[in-house]
Amino acid sequence: MKLAVIADIHGNLLALEAVLADLDRQGVDSVVVNGDLVNRCPDSVAVLARLAPLGLPWTIGNHDDLVCKWADRSNELPSDWFDDPFWLGTAWSSARLVDDGVLTMLRNLPMTHRVAVPGAPTLLISHGSPRHYREGYDKYLPDDAIAEIIQHHPADILIGSHTHRPYLRRWGPYLVLNTGAVGTPFNRDQRAQYLLLTLRGNVWQPEFRAVPYDVAAALKRFESSGYLEEGGLSALIFYHELRLARPLYAPFWMWTEQEGVARTDEAWRLFEAQHPERFAPPQQ
């Protein structure tokens, strides 16, 4: 049996198509879509339209929840965000999902998906952790946190996403895995990435897949869709994250907090000037 877990598509249709083609080549039996289907890249509507007919299980990611809360003008979000030009990218994506009538697909998605094959280790899949969709599995997650997660959410193998980086950690008899990202990887590898698990006997064997696709064409969609022009600074940052295969949004946010400055175009230019190492070309 072969099971694929794909996640962090983030509205990148070309990356998704490359991964779906690779799933066919690998003879995958089942697929779980592990959150963050939308936002960041311009084709969120097309991604949902492509995935919906496949009847796959989805879990909720933080961006899926964000665009729903944005459309609702939820009081769970800071009220000043709705008038802040920095959030125009999210506003743009949310508006298109509403206008096309597909936002409802993202409402009420589950936090977790469990896979239990008789005689095999149990898999517990969540976008972050079962506790919160922003708690990613990576080298910074303390062993104590893993122990608490397993205690309250028992499973043999924990599978998460969210960090946009593939990851594997053995913790006693348990295995902790991160799928990496289909749409916007942050490990300096532009290829579309996902997790493939093959059940041999009673053992799940993980493989981190990385699939080449036309990144230049995906970047052009930022312009041809109008997203780059209308989505403001956040859309520009997402463009460079895709181009460079590394995180920039969160580092820029933290830098503005440290400097005590607003998240403006001028601040972004200063951030670029002070941190040229963050803008080095990605791996080829």
PDB file of C-alpha atoms in Angstrom:
ATOM      1  CA  MET A   1       0.000   0.000   0.000  1.00  0.00           C
ATOM      2  CA  LYS A   2       1.184   3.497  -0.852  1.00  0.00           C
ATOM      3  CA  LEU A   3      -0.123   6.586   0.923  1.00  0.00           C
ATOM      4  CA  ALA A   4       0.800  10.157  -0.015  1.00  0.00           C
ATOM      5  CA  VAL A   5       0.406  13.196   2.210  1.00  0.00           C
ATOM      6  CA  ILE A   6       0.454  16.479   0.307  1.00  0.00           C
ATOM      7  CA  ALA A   7       0.232  19.895   1.955  1.00  0.00           C
ATOM      8  CA  ASP A   8       0.985  23.603   1.760  1.00  0.00           C
ATOM      9  CA  ILE A   9      -0.180  23.886  -1.834  1.00  0.00           C
ATOM     10  CA  HIS A  10      -0.948  27.555  -1.202  1.00  0.00           C
ATOM     11  CA  GLY A  11      -2.749  28.241  -4.456  1.00  0.00           C
ATOM     12  CA  ASN A  12       0.118  26.996  -6.650  1.00  0.00           C
ATOM     13  CA  LEU A  13      -1.756  25.040  -9.316  1.00  0.00           C
ATOM     14  CA  LEU A  14       1.290  24.177 -11.436  1.00  0.00           C
ATOM     15  CA  ALA A  15       3.087  22.619  -8.467  1.00  0.00           C
ATOM     16  CA  LEU A  16      -0.050  20.667  -7.562  1.00  0.00           C
ATOM     17  CA  GLU A  17      -0.423  19.310 -11.093  1.00  0.00           C
ATOM     18  CA  ALA A  18       3.195  18.133 -11.043  1.00  0.00           C
ATOM     19  CA  VAL A  19       2.635  16.311  -7.758  1.00  0.00           C
ATOM     20  CA  LEU A  20      -0.622  14.708  -8.925  1.00  0.00           C
ATOM     21  CA  ALA A  21       1.194  13.412 -12.004  1.00  0.00           C
ATOM     22  CA  ASP A  22       3.942  12.009  -9.787  1.00  0.00           C
ATOM     23  CA  LEU A  23       1.349  10.281  -7.591  1.00  0.00           C
ATOM     24  CA  ASP A  24       0.104   8.476 -10.692  1.00  0.00           C
ATOM     25  CA  ARG A  25       3.628   7.459 -11.656  1.00  0.00           C
ATOM     26  CA  GLN A  26       4.285   6.137  -8.146  1.00  0.00           C
ATOM     27  CA  GLY A  27       1.101   4.070  -8.108  1.00  0.00           C
ATOM     28  CA  VAL A  28      -0.247   5.733  -4.969  1.00  0.00           C
ATOM     29  CA  ASP A  29      -3.320   4.082  -3.451  1.00  0.00           C
ATOM     30  CA  SER A  30      -4.580   6.928  -1.262  1.00  0.00           C
ATOM     31  CA  VAL A  31      -3.856  10.596  -0.653  1.00  0.00           C
ATOM     32  CA  VAL A  32      -4.430  12.954   2.264  1.00  0.00           C
ATOM     33  CA  VAL A  33      -4.412  16.724   1.701  1.00  0.00           C
ATOM     34  CA  ASN A  34      -2.920  18.129   4.882  1.00  0.00           C
ATOM     35  CA  GLY A  35      -3.998  21.745   4.968  1.00  0.00           C
ATOM     36  CA  ASP A  36      -3.030  25.144   3.568  1.00  0.00           C
ATOM     37  CA  LEU A  37      -4.545  24.580   0.165  1.00  0.00           C
ATOM     38  CA  VAL A  38      -4.928  28.308  -0.443  1.00  0.00           C
ATOM     39  CA  ASN A  39      -3.383  31.793  -0.178  1.00  0.00           C
ATOM     40  CA  ARG A  40       0.213  32.879  -0.841  1.00  0.00           C
ATOM     41  CA  CYS A  41       0.035  32.026  -4.591  1.00  0.00           C
ATOM     42  CA  PRO A  42      -2.681  33.316  -6.959  1.00  0.00           C
ATOM     43  CA  ASP A  43      -4.582  30.179  -7.999  1.00  0.00           C
ATOM     44  CA  SER A  44      -6.432  29.225  -4.821  1.00  0.00           C
ATOM     45  CA  VAL A  45      -9.768  28.839  -6.633  1.00  0.00           C
ATOM     46  CA  ALA A  46      -8.247  26.588  -9.296  1.00  0.00           C
ATOM     47  CA  VAL A  47      -6.537  24.435  -6.653  1.00  0.00           C
ATOM     48  CA  LEU A  48      -9.834  23.787  -4.884  1.00  0.00           C
ATOM     49  CA  ALA A  49     -11.560  23.090  -8.197  1.00  0.00           C
ATOM     50  CA  ARG A  50      -8.851  20.584  -9.096  1.00  0.00           C
ATOM     51  CA  LEU A  51      -8.917  18.742  -5.771  1.00  0.00           C
ATOM     52  CA  ALA A  52     -12.631  18.747  -4.943  1.00  0.00           C
ATOM     53  CA  PRO A  53     -13.708  16.092  -7.500  1.00  0.00           C
ATOM     54  CA  LEU A  54     -11.030  13.678  -6.262  1.00  0.00           C
ATOM     55  CA  GLY A  55     -12.873  13.068  -2.988  1.00  0.00           C
ATOM     56  CA  LEU A  56      -9.736  13.112  -0.852  1.00  0.00           C
ATOM     57  CA  PRO A  57      -9.692  13.781   2.901  1.00  0.00           C
ATOM     58  CA  TRP A  58      -8.542  17.300   3.791  1.00  0.00           C
ATOM     59  CA  THR A  59      -7.381  18.735   7.101  1.00  0.00           C
ATOM     60  CA  ILE A  60      -7.500  22.399   8.029  1.00  0.00           C
ATOM     61  CA  GLY A  61      -4.417  24.597   7.810  1.00  0.00           C
ATOM     62  CA  ASN A  62      -3.861  28.049   9.229  1.00  0.00           C
ATOM     63  CA  HIS A  63      -4.261  29.756   5.840  1.00  0.00           C
ATOM     64  CA  ASP A  64      -7.498  27.893   5.130  1.00  0.00           C
ATOM     65  CA  ASP A  65      -8.835  29.130   8.442  1.00  0.00           C
ATOM     66  CA  LEU A  66      -7.456  32.624   7.841  1.00  0.00           C
ATOM     67  CA  VAL A  67      -9.279  33.209   4.538  1.00  0.00           C
ATOM     68  CA  CYS A  68     -12.544  32.033   6.116  1.00  0.00           C
ATOM     69  CA  LYS A  69     -12.116  34.345   9.091  1.00  0.00           C
ATOM     70  CA  TRP A  70     -11.143  37.148   6.743  1.00  0.00           C
ATOM     71  CA  ALA A  71     -14.317  36.708   4.704  1.00  0.00           C
ATOM     72  CA  ASP A  72     -16.349  36.746   7.927  1.00  0.00           C
ATOM     73  CA  ARG A  73     -14.441  39.754   9.294  1.00  0.00           C
ATOM     74  CA  SER A  74     -14.071  37.597  12.370  1.00  0.00           C
ATOM     75  CA  ASN A  75     -13.355  39.234  15.699  1.00  0.00           C
ATOM     76  CA  GLU A  76     -10.762  36.491  16.193  1.00  0.00           C
ATOM     77  CA  LEU A  77      -8.507  38.561  13.915  1.00  0.00           C
ATOM     78  CA  PRO A  78      -7.112  41.956  14.979  1.00  0.00           C
ATOM     79  CA  SER A  79      -9.545  44.576  13.686  1.00  0.00           C
ATOM     80  CA  ASP A  80      -6.775  46.791  12.292  1.00  0.00           C
ATOM     81  CA  TRP A  81      -5.681  44.054   9.885  1.00  0.00           C
ATOM     82  CA  PHE A  82      -8.723  44.667   7.695  1.00  0.00           C
ATOM     83  CA  ASP A  83      -7.597  48.225   6.908  1.00  0.00           C
ATOM     84  CA  ASP A  84      -3.859  47.509   6.758  1.00  0.00           C
ATOM     85  CA  PRO A  85      -2.474  47.466   3.168  1.00  0.00           C
ATOM     86  CA  PHE A  86      -0.030  44.774   4.240  1.00  0.00           C
ATOM     87  CA  TRP A  87      -2.924  42.282   4.264  1.00  0.00           C
ATOM     88  CA  LEU A  88      -4.100  43.006   0.716  1.00  0.00           C
ATOM     89  CA  GLY A  89      -2.769  39.648  -0.486  1.00  0.00           C
ATOM     90  CA  THR A  90      -4.977  37.706   1.907  1.00  0.00           C
ATOM     91  CA  ALA A  91      -7.917  39.999   1.130  1.00  0.00           C
ATOM     92  CA  TRP A  92      -7.390  39.328  -2.593  1.00  0.00           C
ATOM     93  CA  SER A  93      -7.361  35.537  -2.154  1.00  0.00           C
ATOM     94  CA  SER A  94     -10.317  35.522   0.219  1.00  0.00           C
ATOM     95  CA  ALA A  95     -12.422  37.691  -2.101  1.00  0.00           C
ATOM     96  CA  ARG A  96     -11.864  35.376  -5.049  1.00  0.00           C
ATOM     97  CA  LEU A  97     -12.775  32.309  -3.032  1.00  0.00           C
ATOM     98  CA  VAL A  98     -15.985  34.049  -1.957  1.00  0.00           C
ATOM     99  CA  ASP A  99     -16.822  35.336  -5.444  1.00  0.00           C
ATOM    100  CA  ASP A 100     -16.391  31.877  -6.969  1.00  0.00           C
ATOM    101  CA  GLY A 101     -18.496  30.250  -4.262  1.00  0.00           C
ATOM    102  CA  VAL A 102     -15.805  27.802  -3.152  1.00  0.00           C
ATOM    103  CA  LEU A 103     -14.860  29.175   0.263  1.00  0.00           C
ATOM    104  CA  THR A 104     -17.406  26.826   1.854  1.00  0.00           C
ATOM    105  CA  MET A 105     -15.121  23.901   0.954  1.00  0.00           C
ATOM    106  CA  LEU A 106     -12.689  25.137   3.606  1.00  0.00           C
ATOM    107  CA  ARG A 107     -15.191  25.555   6.408  1.00  0.00           C
ATOM    108  CA  ASN A 108     -15.425  22.977   9.196  1.00  0.00           C
ATOM    109  CA  LEU A 109     -12.448  20.916   8.042  1.00  0.00           C
ATOM    110  CA  PRO A 110     -11.081  18.515  10.690  1.00  0.00           C
ATOM    111  CA  MET A 111      -7.850  19.121  12.589  1.00  0.00           C
ATOM    112  CA  THR A 112      -6.655  15.542  12.106  1.00  0.00           C
ATOM    113  CA  HIS A 113      -6.957  12.495   9.890  1.00  0.00           C
ATOM    114  CA  ARG A 114      -6.130   9.060  11.270  1.00  0.00           C
ATOM    115  CA  VAL A 115      -4.989   6.100   9.173  1.00  0.00           C
ATOM    116  CA  ALA A 116      -5.252   2.712  10.866  1.00  0.00           C
ATOM    117  CA  VAL A 117      -4.368  -0.329   8.777  1.00  0.00           C
ATOM    118  CA  PRO A 118      -4.738  -3.616  10.698  1.00  0.00           C
ATOM    119  CA  GLY A 119      -1.331  -4.833  11.869  1.00  0.00           C
ATOM    120  CA  ALA A 120       0.461  -1.616  10.875  1.00  0.00           C
ATOM    121  CA  PRO A 121       1.545   1.438  12.898  1.00  0.00           C
ATOM    122  CA  THR A 122      -1.188   4.045  13.280  1.00  0.00           C
ATOM    123  CA  LEU A 123      -0.727   7.363  11.479  1.00  0.00           C
ATOM    124  CA  LEU A 124      -2.051  10.651  12.853  1.00  0.00           C
ATOM    125  CA  ILE A 125      -1.983  13.426  10.266  1.00  0.00           C
ATOM    126  CA  SER A 126      -2.467  17.112  11.079  1.00  0.00           C
ATOM    127  CA  HIS A 127      -1.383  20.348   9.433  1.00  0.00           C
ATOM    128  CA  GLY A 128       0.648  21.440  12.447  1.00  0.00           C
ATOM    129  CA  SER A 129       0.120  19.196  15.431  1.00  0.00           C
ATOM    130  CA  PRO A 130      -3.215  17.856  16.723  1.00  0.00           C
ATOM    131  CA  ARG A 131      -3.019  20.620  19.347  1.00  0.00           C
ATOM    132  CA  HIS A 132      -2.695  23.565  16.973  1.00  0.00           C
ATOM    133  CA  TYR A 133      -2.269  24.021  13.247  1.00  0.00           C
ATOM    134  CA  ARG A 134       0.675  26.368  13.838  1.00  0.00           C
ATOM    135  CA  GLU A 135       2.689  23.906  15.946  1.00  0.00           C
ATOM    136  CA  GLY A 136       4.962  22.389  13.316  1.00  0.00           C
ATOM    137  CA  TYR A 137       7.120  19.299  13.594  1.00  0.00           C
ATOM    138  CA  ASP A 138      10.730  20.383  13.209  1.00  0.00           C
ATOM    139  CA  LYS A 139      14.077  20.331  14.990  1.00  0.00           C
ATOM    140  CA  TYR A 140      12.926  23.071  17.356  1.00  0.00           C
ATOM    141  CA  LEU A 141       9.998  21.093  18.794  1.00  0.00           C
ATOM    142  CA  PRO A 142      11.048  19.854  22.262  1.00  0.00           C
ATOM    143  CA  ASP A 143      10.849  16.187  23.165  1.00  0.00           C
ATOM    144  CA  ASP A 144       8.467  17.149  25.959  1.00  0.00           C
ATOM    145  CA  ALA A 145       6.029  18.492  23.381  1.00  0.00           C
ATOM    146  CA  ILE A 146       6.128  15.243  21.422  1.00  0.00           C
ATOM    147  CA  ALA A 147       5.517  13.288  24.614  1.00  0.00           C
ATOM    148  CA  GLU A 148       2.480  15.440  25.437  1.00  0.00           C
ATOM    149  CA  ILE A 149       1.081  15.136  21.919  1.00  0.00           C
ATOM    150  CA  ILE A 150       1.386  11.345  21.935  1.00  0.00           C
ATOM    151  CA  GLN A 151      -0.115  11.140  25.414  1.00  0.00           C
ATOM    152  CA  HIS A 152      -3.227  13.078  24.414  1.00  0.00           C
ATOM    153  CA  HIS A 153      -3.376  12.005  20.754  1.00  0.00           C
ATOM    154  CA  PRO A 154      -2.051   8.413  20.668  1.00  0.00           C
ATOM    155  CA  ALA A 155      -0.434   7.264  17.424  1.00  0.00           C
ATOM    156  CA  ASP A 156       2.694   5.449  16.313  1.00  0.00           C
ATOM    157  CA  ILE A 157       3.595   7.949  13.601  1.00  0.00           C
ATOM    158  CA  LEU A 158       2.882  11.679  13.755  1.00  0.00           C
ATOM    159  CA  ILE A 159       2.714  13.449  10.394  1.00  0.00           C
ATOM    160  CA  GLY A 160       2.574  17.222  10.063  1.00  0.00           C
ATOM    161  CA  SER A 161       3.282  19.991   7.575  1.00  0.00           C
ATOM    162  CA  HIS A 162       3.148  23.802   8.066  1.00  0.00           C
ATOM    163  CA  THR A 163       6.908  24.462   8.275  1.00  0.00           C
ATOM    164  CA  HIS A 164       7.404  23.915   4.518  1.00  0.00           C
ATOM    165  CA  ARG A 165      10.435  21.724   5.246  1.00  0.00           C
ATOM    166  CA  PRO A 166      10.686  17.905   5.115  1.00  0.00           C
ATOM    167  CA  TYR A 167      11.661  16.437   8.461  1.00  0.00           C
ATOM    168  CA  LEU A 168      12.114  13.070  10.175  1.00  0.00           C
ATOM    169  CA  ARG A 169      12.717  12.372  13.854  1.00  0.00           C
ATOM    170  CA  ARG A 170      12.726   9.039  15.651  1.00  0.00           C
ATOM    171  CA  TRP A 171      11.579   9.412  19.240  1.00  0.00           C
ATOM    172  CA  GLY A 172      11.763   6.107  21.068  1.00  0.00           C
ATOM    173  CA  PRO A 173       9.382   3.753  19.250  1.00  0.00           C
ATOM    174  CA  TYR A 174       7.636   6.691  17.561  1.00  0.00           C
ATOM    175  CA  LEU A 175       8.274   8.433  14.265  1.00  0.00           C
ATOM    176  CA  VAL A 176       7.662  12.139  13.643  1.00  0.00           C
ATOM    177  CA  LEU A 177       7.488  13.297  10.019  1.00  0.00           C
ATOM    178  CA  ASN A 178       6.966  16.556   8.172  1.00  0.00           C
ATOM    179  CA  THR A 179       5.740  16.409   4.592  1.00  0.00           C
ATOM    180  CA  GLY A 180       7.435  19.510   3.251  1.00  0.00           C
ATOM    181  CA  ALA A 181       5.477  21.816   0.924  1.00  0.00           C
ATOM    182  CA  VAL A 182       3.974  21.314  -2.509  1.00  0.00           C
ATOM    183  CA  GLY A 183       3.508  24.974  -3.366  1.00  0.00           C
ATOM    184  CA  THR A 184       6.082  27.038  -1.479  1.00  0.00           C
ATOM    185  CA  PRO A 185       9.013  25.027  -0.084  1.00  0.00           C
ATOM    186  CA  PHE A 186      11.292  26.741   2.425  1.00  0.00           C
ATOM    187  CA  ASN A 187      14.301  24.401   2.203  1.00  0.00           C
ATOM    188  CA  ARG A 188      15.983  26.197  -0.740  1.00  0.00           C
ATOM    189  CA  ASP A 189      14.688  23.542  -3.158  1.00  0.00           C
ATOM    190  CA  GLN A 190      12.125  24.953  -5.599  1.00  0.00           C
ATOM    191  CA  ARG A 191      10.687  21.554  -6.482  1.00  0.00           C
ATOM    192  CA  ALA A 192       7.179  20.578  -5.327  1.00  0.00           C
ATOM    193  CA  GLN A 193       7.592  18.345  -2.280  1.00  0.00           C
ATOM    194  CA  TYR A 194       5.448  15.783  -0.490  1.00  0.00           C
ATOM    195  CA  LEU A 195       5.622  12.667   1.679  1.00  0.00           C
ATOM    196  CA  LEU A 196       5.163   9.155   0.292  1.00  0.00           C
ATOM    197  CA  LEU A 197       4.664   6.265   2.714  1.00  0.00           C
ATOM    198  CA  THR A 198       4.888   2.664   1.542  1.00  0.00           C
ATOM    199  CA  LEU A 199       3.584  -0.136   3.744  1.00  0.00           C
ATOM    200  CA  ARG A 200       5.873  -3.156   3.491  1.00  0.00           C
ATOM    201  CA  GLY A 201       4.860  -5.941   5.827  1.00  0.00           C
ATOM    202  CA  ASN A 202       3.856  -4.052   8.944  1.00  0.00           C
ATOM    203  CA  VAL A 203       6.291  -1.153   8.483  1.00  0.00           C
ATOM    204  CA  TRP A 204       5.584   2.252   6.953  1.00  0.00           C
ATOM    205  CA  GLN A 205       8.632   3.362   4.972  1.00  0.00           C
ATOM    206  CA  PRO A 206       8.789   7.139   4.377  1.00  0.00           C
ATOM    207  CA  GLU A 207      10.161   8.809   1.268  1.00  0.00           C
ATOM    208  CA  PHE A 208      10.394  12.549   0.731  1.00  0.00           C
ATOM    209  CA  ARG A 209       9.526  13.239  -2.897  1.00  0.00           C
ATOM    210  CA  ALA A 210      10.623  16.387  -4.775  1.00  0.00           C
ATOM    211  CA  VAL A 211       9.055  16.951  -8.194  1.00  0.00           C
ATOM    212  CA  PRO A 212      10.377  19.438 -10.776  1.00  0.00           C
ATOM    213  CA  TYR A 213       7.872  21.804 -12.383  1.00  0.00           C
ATOM    214  CA  ASP A 214       7.845  25.126 -14.231  1.00  0.00           C
ATOM    215  CA  VAL A 215       8.532  27.575 -11.403  1.00  0.00           C
ATOM    216  CA  ALA A 216       9.009  30.439 -13.863  1.00  0.00           C
ATOM    217  CA  ALA A 217       5.472  29.896 -15.145  1.00  0.00           C
ATOM    218  CA  ALA A 218       4.158  29.843 -11.575  1.00  0.00           C
ATOM    219  CA  LEU A 219       5.883  33.166 -10.909  1.00  0.00           C
ATOM    220  CA  LYS A 220       4.348  34.648 -14.065  1.00  0.00           C
ATOM    221  CA  ARG A 221       0.896  33.814 -12.684  1.00  0.00           C
ATOM    222  CA  PHE A 222       1.505  36.400  -9.959  1.00  0.00           C
ATOM    223  CA  GLU A 223       1.544  39.040 -12.703  1.00  0.00           C
ATOM    224  CA  SER A 224      -1.000  37.682 -15.187  1.00  0.00           C
ATOM    225  CA  SER A 225      -3.598  37.092 -12.464  1.00  0.00           C
ATOM    226  CA  GLY A 226      -3.327  40.651 -11.168  1.00  0.00           C
ATOM    227  CA  TYR A 227      -2.306  39.350  -7.757  1.00  0.00           C
ATOM    228  CA  LEU A 228       1.126  40.971  -7.699  1.00  0.00           C
ATOM    229  CA  GLU A 229      -0.307  44.404  -8.514  1.00  0.00           C
ATOM    230  CA  GLU A 230      -3.431  44.209  -6.354  1.00  0.00           C
ATOM    231  CA  GLY A 231      -2.081  42.136  -3.461  1.00  0.00           C
ATOM    232  CA  GLY A 232       0.363  44.751  -2.261  1.00  0.00           C
ATOM    233  CA  LEU A 233       3.505  44.092  -0.269  1.00  0.00           C
ATOM    234  CA  SER A 234       2.450  40.699   1.055  1.00  0.00           C
ATOM    235  CA  ALA A 235       1.924  39.397  -2.500  1.00  0.00           C
ATOM    236  CA  LEU A 236       5.399  40.656  -3.412  1.00  0.00           C
ATOM    237  CA  ILE A 237       6.894  38.849  -0.415  1.00  0.00           C
ATOM    238  CA  PHE A 238       5.064  35.636  -1.342  1.00  0.00           C
ATOM    239  CA  TYR A 239       6.438  36.001  -4.886  1.00  0.00           C
ATOM    240  CA  HIS A 240       9.997  36.139  -3.585  1.00  0.00           C
ATOM    241  CA  GLU A 241       9.381  33.228  -1.196  1.00  0.00           C
ATOM    242  CA  LEU A 242       8.370  31.094  -4.177  1.00  0.00           C
ATOM    243  CA  ARG A 243      11.300  32.363  -6.257  1.00  0.00           C
ATOM    244  CA  LEU A 244      13.891  31.758  -3.542  1.00  0.00           C
ATOM    245  CA  ALA A 245      12.324  28.720  -1.808  1.00  0.00           C
ATOM    246  CA  ARG A 246      12.856  30.239   1.607  1.00  0.00           C
ATOM    247  CA  PRO A 247      10.782  32.055   4.249  1.00  0.00           C
ATOM    248  CA  LEU A 248      10.680  35.845   4.074  1.00  0.00           C
ATOM    249  CA  TYR A 249       7.239  36.804   5.390  1.00  0.00           C
ATOM    250  CA  ALA A 250       7.823  35.685   8.981  1.00  0.00           C
ATOM    251  CA  PRO A 251      11.414  37.010   9.163  1.00  0.00           C
ATOM    252  CA  PHE A 252      10.260  40.380   7.805  1.00  0.00           C
ATOM    253  CA  TRP A 253       7.379  40.468  10.293  1.00  0.00           C
ATOM    254  CA  MET A 254       9.727  39.732  13.195  1.00  0.00           C
ATOM    255  CA  TRP A 255      12.235  42.310  11.944  1.00  0.00           C
ATOM    256  CA  THR A 256       9.561  45.032  11.845  1.00  0.00           C
ATOM    257  CA  GLU A 257       8.540  44.117  15.391  1.00  0.00           C
ATOM    258  CA  GLN A 258      12.142  44.371  16.571  1.00  0.00           C
ATOM    259  CA  GLU A 259      12.715  47.662  14.751  1.00  0.00           C
ATOM    260  CA  GLY A 260       9.375  49.101  15.801  1.00  0.00           C
ATOM    261  CA  VAL A 261       8.418  50.044  12.229  1.00  0.00           C
ATOM    262  CA  ALA A 262       5.286  49.540  10.153  1.00  0.00           C
ATOM    263  CA  ARG A 263       5.226  46.843   7.473  1.00  0.00           C
ATOM    264  CA  THR A 264       5.529  49.148   4.473  1.00  0.00           C
ATOM    265  CA  ASP A 265       7.274  49.106   1.104  1.00  0.00           C
ATOM    266  CA  GLU A 266       9.970  51.344   2.546  1.00  0.00           C
ATOM    267  CA  ALA A 267      10.535  48.943   5.440  1.00  0.00           C
ATOM    268  CA  TRP A 268      10.764  46.038   2.990  1.00  0.00           C
ATOM    269  CA  ARG A 269      13.462  47.807   0.979  1.00  0.00           C
ATOM    270  CA  LEU A 270      15.415  48.441   4.166  1.00  0.00           C
ATOM    271  CA  PHE A 271      15.011  44.792   5.187  1.00  0.00           C
ATOM    272  CA  GLU A 272      16.382  43.720   1.792  1.00  0.00           C
ATOM    273  CA  ALA A 273      19.352  46.055   2.154  1.00  0.00           C
ATOM    274  CA  GLN A 274      20.182  44.846   5.658  1.00  0.00           C
ATOM    275  CA  HIS A 275      19.764  41.131   4.875  1.00  0.00           C
ATOM    276  CA  PRO A 276      21.148  40.443   1.381  1.00  0.00           C
ATOM    277  CA  GLU A 277      21.956  36.855   2.409  1.00  0.00           C
ATOM    278  CA  ARG A 278      18.233  36.088   2.472  1.00  0.00           C
ATOM    279  CA  PHE A 279      17.954  36.892  -1.224  1.00  0.00           C
ATOM    280  CA  ALA A 280      20.667  34.577  -2.565  1.00  0.00           C
ATOM    281  CA  PRO A 281      19.505  32.346  -5.453  1.00  0.00           C
ATOM    282  CA  PRO A 282      18.107  28.920  -4.492  1.00  0.00           C
ATOM    283  CA  GLN A 283      19.554  25.509  -5.248  1.00  0.00           C
ATOM    284  CA  GLN A 284      19.450  24.440  -8.871  1.00  0.00           C
TER     285      GLN A 284
END
